[in-house]
Amino acid sequence: MNCSNQVLYIIQPMDTLYDIAIRYNTTVEDIMARNTYLNPYNLIVGTQITICPNSKDNNMNMSGNFQNINMEIPKDPEISLKELELREAMNMLWSQHVYWTRLFLISVAENLNDLDATTKRLLRNPSDIANLYRMYYDENVAKKIETLLTEHLKIGGDLITALKNGNNALASELTQKWYKNADDMAEAFSSFNPNYNKDDLRMMLYTHLQLTTEEVAARLRKDYTAGIMAFDKVEQEALGMAKYFADGIIRQFPDMFR
């Protein structure tokens, strides 16, 4: 399908194809035709799709009406207090994950005296997330989550320091370890919850690493505006992951959330 002004778009939390179509003056049908792998009922945050803006007029039928795929987006039923508590807790923990990572980055970049205290608080996050999972899984699962998330943060912290010091060889080595850790997390999470798709998880985690790297690079070159913009993306993507993780638990244990 030809398009002279094609753009790439990354799915954000709360996106629907209808909203995206309105935003870009196109149609759901056109987006689906250009991205045949998409499941319109389960858009994965971080997925990159192709859009042809202002293509709406090209999708009109002979009678002048816009074509559509006769698709209804299901509405979420009223949620229980237990589901609300899980979603709020998951959102808070993943928000804290990226907030304290940013504070750590700033401490490293600016040689602040609070680095040790900030690092200590940042490394509390894996145990906090593991404790949430202990409410639904056994100790082995919780410990695995804590170990992998701690490794994720420590590698990321070492990478930030290496980049600040201009140690490109070490930074390259740490980047490979960081992505290997993401692979390990995707494997682990998908092993204990069938609603966690390994490939989807890997894509979300890779996106998280890519966006965090953009934030780090902007801060280290003192482009503060770009750094803030990058963090906005990191935050939104983290909230998307929080939703995905909460959704998986709710689907696996529906009786616990009635």
JSON list of N, CA, C and O in Angstrom, two decimals, residues 103-129:
[
{"chain": "A", "resi": 103, "resn": "LEU", "atom": "N", "xyz": [16.39, 9.53, 39.48]},
{"chain": "A", "resi": 103, "resn": "LEU", "atom": "CA", "xyz": [17.11, 10.22, 40.54]},
{"chain": "A", "resi": 103, "resn": "LEU", "atom": "C", "xyz": [18.55, 9.70, 40.66]},
{"chain": "A", "resi": 103, "resn": "LEU", "atom": "O", "xyz": [19.48, 10.47, 40.92]},
{"chain": "A", "resi": 104, "resn": "PHE", "atom": "N", "xyz": [18.71, 8.38, 40.47]},
{"chain": "A", "resi": 104, "resn": "PHE", "atom": "CA", "xyz": [20.06, 7.81, 40.47]},
{"chain": "A", "resi": 104, "resn": "PHE", "atom": "C", "xyz": [20.88, 8.40, 39.32]},
{"chain": "A", "resi": 104, "resn": "PHE", "atom": "O", "xyz": [22.05, 8.77, 39.49]},
{"chain": "A", "resi": 105, "resn": "LEU", "atom": "N", "xyz": [20.27, 8.46, 38.13]},
{"chain": "A", "resi": 105, "resn": "LEU", "atom": "CA", "xyz": [20.95, 9.03, 36.96]},
{"chain": "A", "resi": 105, "resn": "LEU", "atom": "C", "xyz": [21.41, 10.45, 37.24]},
{"chain": "A", "resi": 105, "resn": "LEU", "atom": "O", "xyz": [22.55, 10.82, 36.92]},
{"chain": "A", "resi": 106, "resn": "ILE", "atom": "N", "xyz": [20.53, 11.25, 37.82]},
{"chain": "A", "resi": 106, "resn": "ILE", "atom": "CA", "xyz": [20.88, 12.64, 38.10]},
{"chain": "A", "resi": 106, "resn": "ILE", "atom": "C", "xyz": [22.02, 12.71, 39.12]},
{"chain": "A", "resi": 106, "resn": "ILE", "atom": "O", "xyz": [22.94, 13.52, 38.98]},
{"chain": "A", "resi": 107, "resn": "SER", "atom": "N", "xyz": [21.96, 11.84, 40.13]},
{"chain": "A", "resi": 107, "resn": "SER", "atom": "CA", "xyz": [23.03, 11.83, 41.14]},
{"chain": "A", "resi": 107, "resn": "SER", "atom": "C", "xyz": [24.38, 11.50, 40.53]},
{"chain": "A", "resi": 107, "resn": "SER", "atom": "O", "xyz": [25.40, 12.11, 40.86]},
{"chain": "A", "resi": 108, "resn": "VAL", "atom": "N", "xyz": [24.39, 10.51, 39.62]},
{"chain": "A", "resi": 108, "resn": "VAL", "atom": "CA", "xyz": [25.64, 10.14, 38.94]},
{"chain": "A", "resi": 108, "resn": "VAL", "atom": "C", "xyz": [26.12, 11.27, 38.03]},
{"chain": "A", "resi": 108, "resn": "VAL", "atom": "O", "xyz": [27.29, 11.67, 38.06]},
{"chain": "A", "resi": 109, "resn": "ALA", "atom": "N", "xyz": [25.21, 11.79, 37.23]},
{"chain": "A", "resi": 109, "resn": "ALA", "atom": "CA", "xyz": [25.58, 12.81, 36.24]},
{"chain": "A", "resi": 109, "resn": "ALA", "atom": "C", "xyz": [26.10, 14.09, 36.89]},
{"chain": "A", "resi": 109, "resn": "ALA", "atom": "O", "xyz": [27.02, 14.72, 36.38]},
{"chain": "A", "resi": 110, "resn": "GLU", "atom": "N", "xyz": [25.51, 14.44, 38.04]},
{"chain": "A", "resi": 110, "resn": "GLU", "atom": "CA", "xyz": [25.85, 15.71, 38.68]},
{"chain": "A", "resi": 110, "resn": "GLU", "atom": "C", "xyz": [26.77, 15.55, 39.89]},
{"chain": "A", "resi": 110, "resn": "GLU", "atom": "O", "xyz": [27.01, 16.51, 40.63]},
{"chain": "A", "resi": 111, "resn": "ASN", "atom": "N", "xyz": [27.26, 14.31, 40.12]},
{"chain": "A", "resi": 111, "resn": "ASN", "atom": "CA", "xyz": [28.16, 14.05, 41.26]},
{"chain": "A", "resi": 111, "resn": "ASN", "atom": "C", "xyz": [27.56, 14.52, 42.59]},
{"chain": "A", "resi": 111, "resn": "ASN", "atom": "O", "xyz": [28.22, 15.18, 43.40]},
{"chain": "A", "resi": 112, "resn": "LEU", "atom": "N", "xyz": [26.30, 14.15, 42.83]},
{"chain": "A", "resi": 112, "resn": "LEU", "atom": "CA", "xyz": [25.61, 14.59, 44.03]},
{"chain": "A", "resi": 112, "resn": "LEU", "atom": "C", "xyz": [25.99, 13.73, 45.23]},
{"chain": "A", "resi": 112, "resn": "LEU", "atom": "O", "xyz": [26.33, 12.54, 45.09]},
{"chain": "A", "resi": 113, "resn": "ASN", "atom": "N", "xyz": [25.89, 14.32, 46.40]},
{"chain": "A", "resi": 113, "resn": "ASN", "atom": "CA", "xyz": [26.27, 13.62, 47.62]},
{"chain": "A", "resi": 113, "resn": "ASN", "atom": "C", "xyz": [25.23, 12.59, 48.07]},
{"chain": "A", "resi": 113, "resn": "ASN", "atom": "O", "xyz": [25.50, 11.82, 49.00]},
{"chain": "A", "resi": 114, "resn": "ASP", "atom": "N", "xyz": [24.08, 12.58, 47.43]},
{"chain": "A", "resi": 114, "resn": "ASP", "atom": "CA", "xyz": [23.02, 11.64, 47.85]},
{"chain": "A", "resi": 114, "resn": "ASP", "atom": "C", "xyz": [23.08, 10.32, 47.08]},
{"chain": "A", "resi": 114, "resn": "ASP", "atom": "O", "xyz": [22.16, 9.51, 47.18]},
{"chain": "A", "resi": 115, "resn": "LEU", "atom": "N", "xyz": [24.16, 10.07, 46.36]},
{"chain": "A", "resi": 115, "resn": "LEU", "atom": "CA", "xyz": [24.22, 8.89, 45.50]},
{"chain": "A", "resi": 115, "resn": "LEU", "atom": "C", "xyz": [24.03, 7.60, 46.28]},
{"chain": "A", "resi": 115, "resn": "LEU", "atom": "O", "xyz": [23.26, 6.72, 45.86]},
{"chain": "A", "resi": 116, "resn": "ASP", "atom": "N", "xyz": [24.73, 7.44, 47.40]},
{"chain": "A", "resi": 116, "resn": "ASP", "atom": "CA", "xyz": [24.62, 6.20, 48.17]},
{"chain": "A", "resi": 116, "resn": "ASP", "atom": "C", "xyz": [23.20, 5.98, 48.69]},
{"chain": "A", "resi": 116, "resn": "ASP", "atom": "O", "xyz": [22.65, 4.87, 48.59]},
{"chain": "A", "resi": 117, "resn": "ALA", "atom": "N", "xyz": [22.60, 7.03, 49.22]},
{"chain": "A", "resi": 117, "resn": "ALA", "atom": "CA", "xyz": [21.24, 6.91, 49.74]},
{"chain": "A", "resi": 117, "resn": "ALA", "atom": "C", "xyz": [20.25, 6.64, 48.62]},
{"chain": "A", "resi": 117, "resn": "ALA", "atom": "O", "xyz": [19.31, 5.84, 48.78]},
{"chain": "A", "resi": 118, "resn": "THR", "atom": "N", "xyz": [20.45, 7.29, 47.49]},
{"chain": "A", "resi": 118, "resn": "THR", "atom": "CA", "xyz": [19.55, 7.09, 46.34]},
{"chain": "A", "resi": 118, "resn": "THR", "atom": "C", "xyz": [19.68, 5.67, 45.81]},
{"chain": "A", "resi": 118, "resn": "THR", "atom": "O", "xyz": [18.67, 5.03, 45.47]},
{"chain": "A", "resi": 119, "resn": "THR", "atom": "N", "xyz": [20.91, 5.18, 45.72]},
{"chain": "A", "resi": 119, "resn": "THR", "atom": "CA", "xyz": [21.14, 3.80, 45.25]},
{"chain": "A", "resi": 119, "resn": "THR", "atom": "C", "xyz": [20.45, 2.80, 46.18]},
{"chain": "A", "resi": 119, "resn": "THR", "atom": "O", "xyz": [19.80, 1.85, 45.72]},
{"chain": "A", "resi": 120, "resn": "LYS", "atom": "N", "xyz": [20.58, 3.01, 47.47]},
{"chain": "A", "resi": 120, "resn": "LYS", "atom": "CA", "xyz": [19.96, 2.11, 48.45]},
{"chain": "A", "resi": 120, "resn": "LYS", "atom": "C", "xyz": [18.45, 2.09, 48.27]},
{"chain": "A", "resi": 120, "resn": "LYS", "atom": "O", "xyz": [17.82, 1.02, 48.30]},
{"chain": "A", "resi": 121, "resn": "ARG", "atom": "N", "xyz": [17.85, 3.26, 48.08]},
{"chain": "A", "resi": 121, "resn": "ARG", "atom": "CA", "xyz": [16.39, 3.31, 47.90]},
{"chain": "A", "resi": 121, "resn": "ARG", "atom": "C", "xyz": [15.98, 2.67, 46.57]},
{"chain": "A", "resi": 121, "resn": "ARG", "atom": "O", "xyz": [14.98, 1.96, 46.50]},
{"chain": "A", "resi": 122, "resn": "LEU", "atom": "N", "xyz": [16.75, 2.90, 45.53]},
{"chain": "A", "resi": 122, "resn": "LEU", "atom": "CA", "xyz": [16.45, 2.30, 44.23]},
{"chain": "A", "resi": 122, "resn": "LEU", "atom": "C", "xyz": [16.44, 0.78, 44.33]},
{"chain": "A", "resi": 122, "resn": "LEU", "atom": "O", "xyz": [15.55, 0.11, 43.80]},
{"chain": "A", "resi": 123, "resn": "LEU", "atom": "N", "xyz": [17.40, 0.23, 45.04]},
{"chain": "A", "resi": 123, "resn": "LEU", "atom": "CA", "xyz": [17.53, -1.23, 45.13]},
{"chain": "A", "resi": 123, "resn": "LEU", "atom": "C", "xyz": [16.52, -1.86, 46.07]},
{"chain": "A", "resi": 123, "resn": "LEU", "atom": "O", "xyz": [16.49, -3.09, 46.21]},
{"chain": "A", "resi": 124, "resn": "ARG", "atom": "N", "xyz": [15.68, -1.05, 46.68]},
{"chain": "A", "resi": 124, "resn": "ARG", "atom": "CA", "xyz": [14.56, -1.60, 47.46]},
{"chain": "A", "resi": 124, "resn": "ARG", "atom": "C", "xyz": [13.40, -2.00, 46.55]},
{"chain": "A", "resi": 124, "resn": "ARG", "atom": "O", "xyz": [12.56, -2.82, 46.90]},
{"chain": "A", "resi": 125, "resn": "ASN", "atom": "N", "xyz": [13.38, -1.41, 45.36]},
{"chain": "A", "resi": 125, "resn": "ASN", "atom": "CA", "xyz": [12.26, -1.62, 44.45]},
{"chain": "A", "resi": 125, "resn": "ASN", "atom": "C", "xyz": [12.05, -3.09, 44.06]},
{"chain": "A", "resi": 125, "resn": "ASN", "atom": "O", "xyz": [10.90, -3.56, 44.05]},
{"chain": "A", "resi": 126, "resn": "PRO", "atom": "N", "xyz": [13.11, -3.85, 43.74]},
{"chain": "A", "resi": 126, "resn": "PRO", "atom": "CA", "xyz": [12.89, -5.27, 43.39]},
{"chain": "A", "resi": 126, "resn": "PRO", "atom": "C", "xyz": [12.20, -6.07, 44.49]},
{"chain": "A", "resi": 126, "resn": "PRO", "atom": "O", "xyz": [11.33, -6.89, 44.20]},
{"chain": "A", "resi": 127, "resn": "SER", "atom": "N", "xyz": [12.58, -5.84, 45.75]},
{"chain": "A", "resi": 127, "resn": "SER", "atom": "CA", "xyz": [11.93, -6.59, 46.82]},
{"chain": "A", "resi": 127, "resn": "SER", "atom": "C", "xyz": [10.48, -6.15, 47.00]},
{"chain": "A", "resi": 127, "resn": "SER", "atom": "O", "xyz": [9.61, -6.97, 47.33]},
{"chain": "A", "resi": 128, "resn": "ASP", "atom": "N", "xyz": [10.20, -4.87, 46.76]},
{"chain": "A", "resi": 128, "resn": "ASP", "atom": "CA", "xyz": [8.82, -4.38, 46.85]},
{"chain": "A", "resi": 128, "resn": "ASP", "atom": "C", "xyz": [7.94, -5.04, 45.78]},
{"chain": "A", "resi": 128, "resn": "ASP", "atom": "O", "xyz": [6.80, -5.44, 46.05]},
{"chain": "A", "resi": 129, "resn": "ILE", "atom": "N", "xyz": [8.46, -5.14, 44.56]},
{"chain": "A", "resi": 129, "resn": "ILE", "atom": "CA", "xyz": [7.70, -5.80, 43.49]},
{"chain": "A", "resi": 129, "resn": "ILE", "atom": "C", "xyz": [7.55, -7.29, 43.79]},
{"chain": "A", "resi": 129, "resn": "ILE", "atom": "O", "xyz": [6.48, -7.86, 43.60]}
]
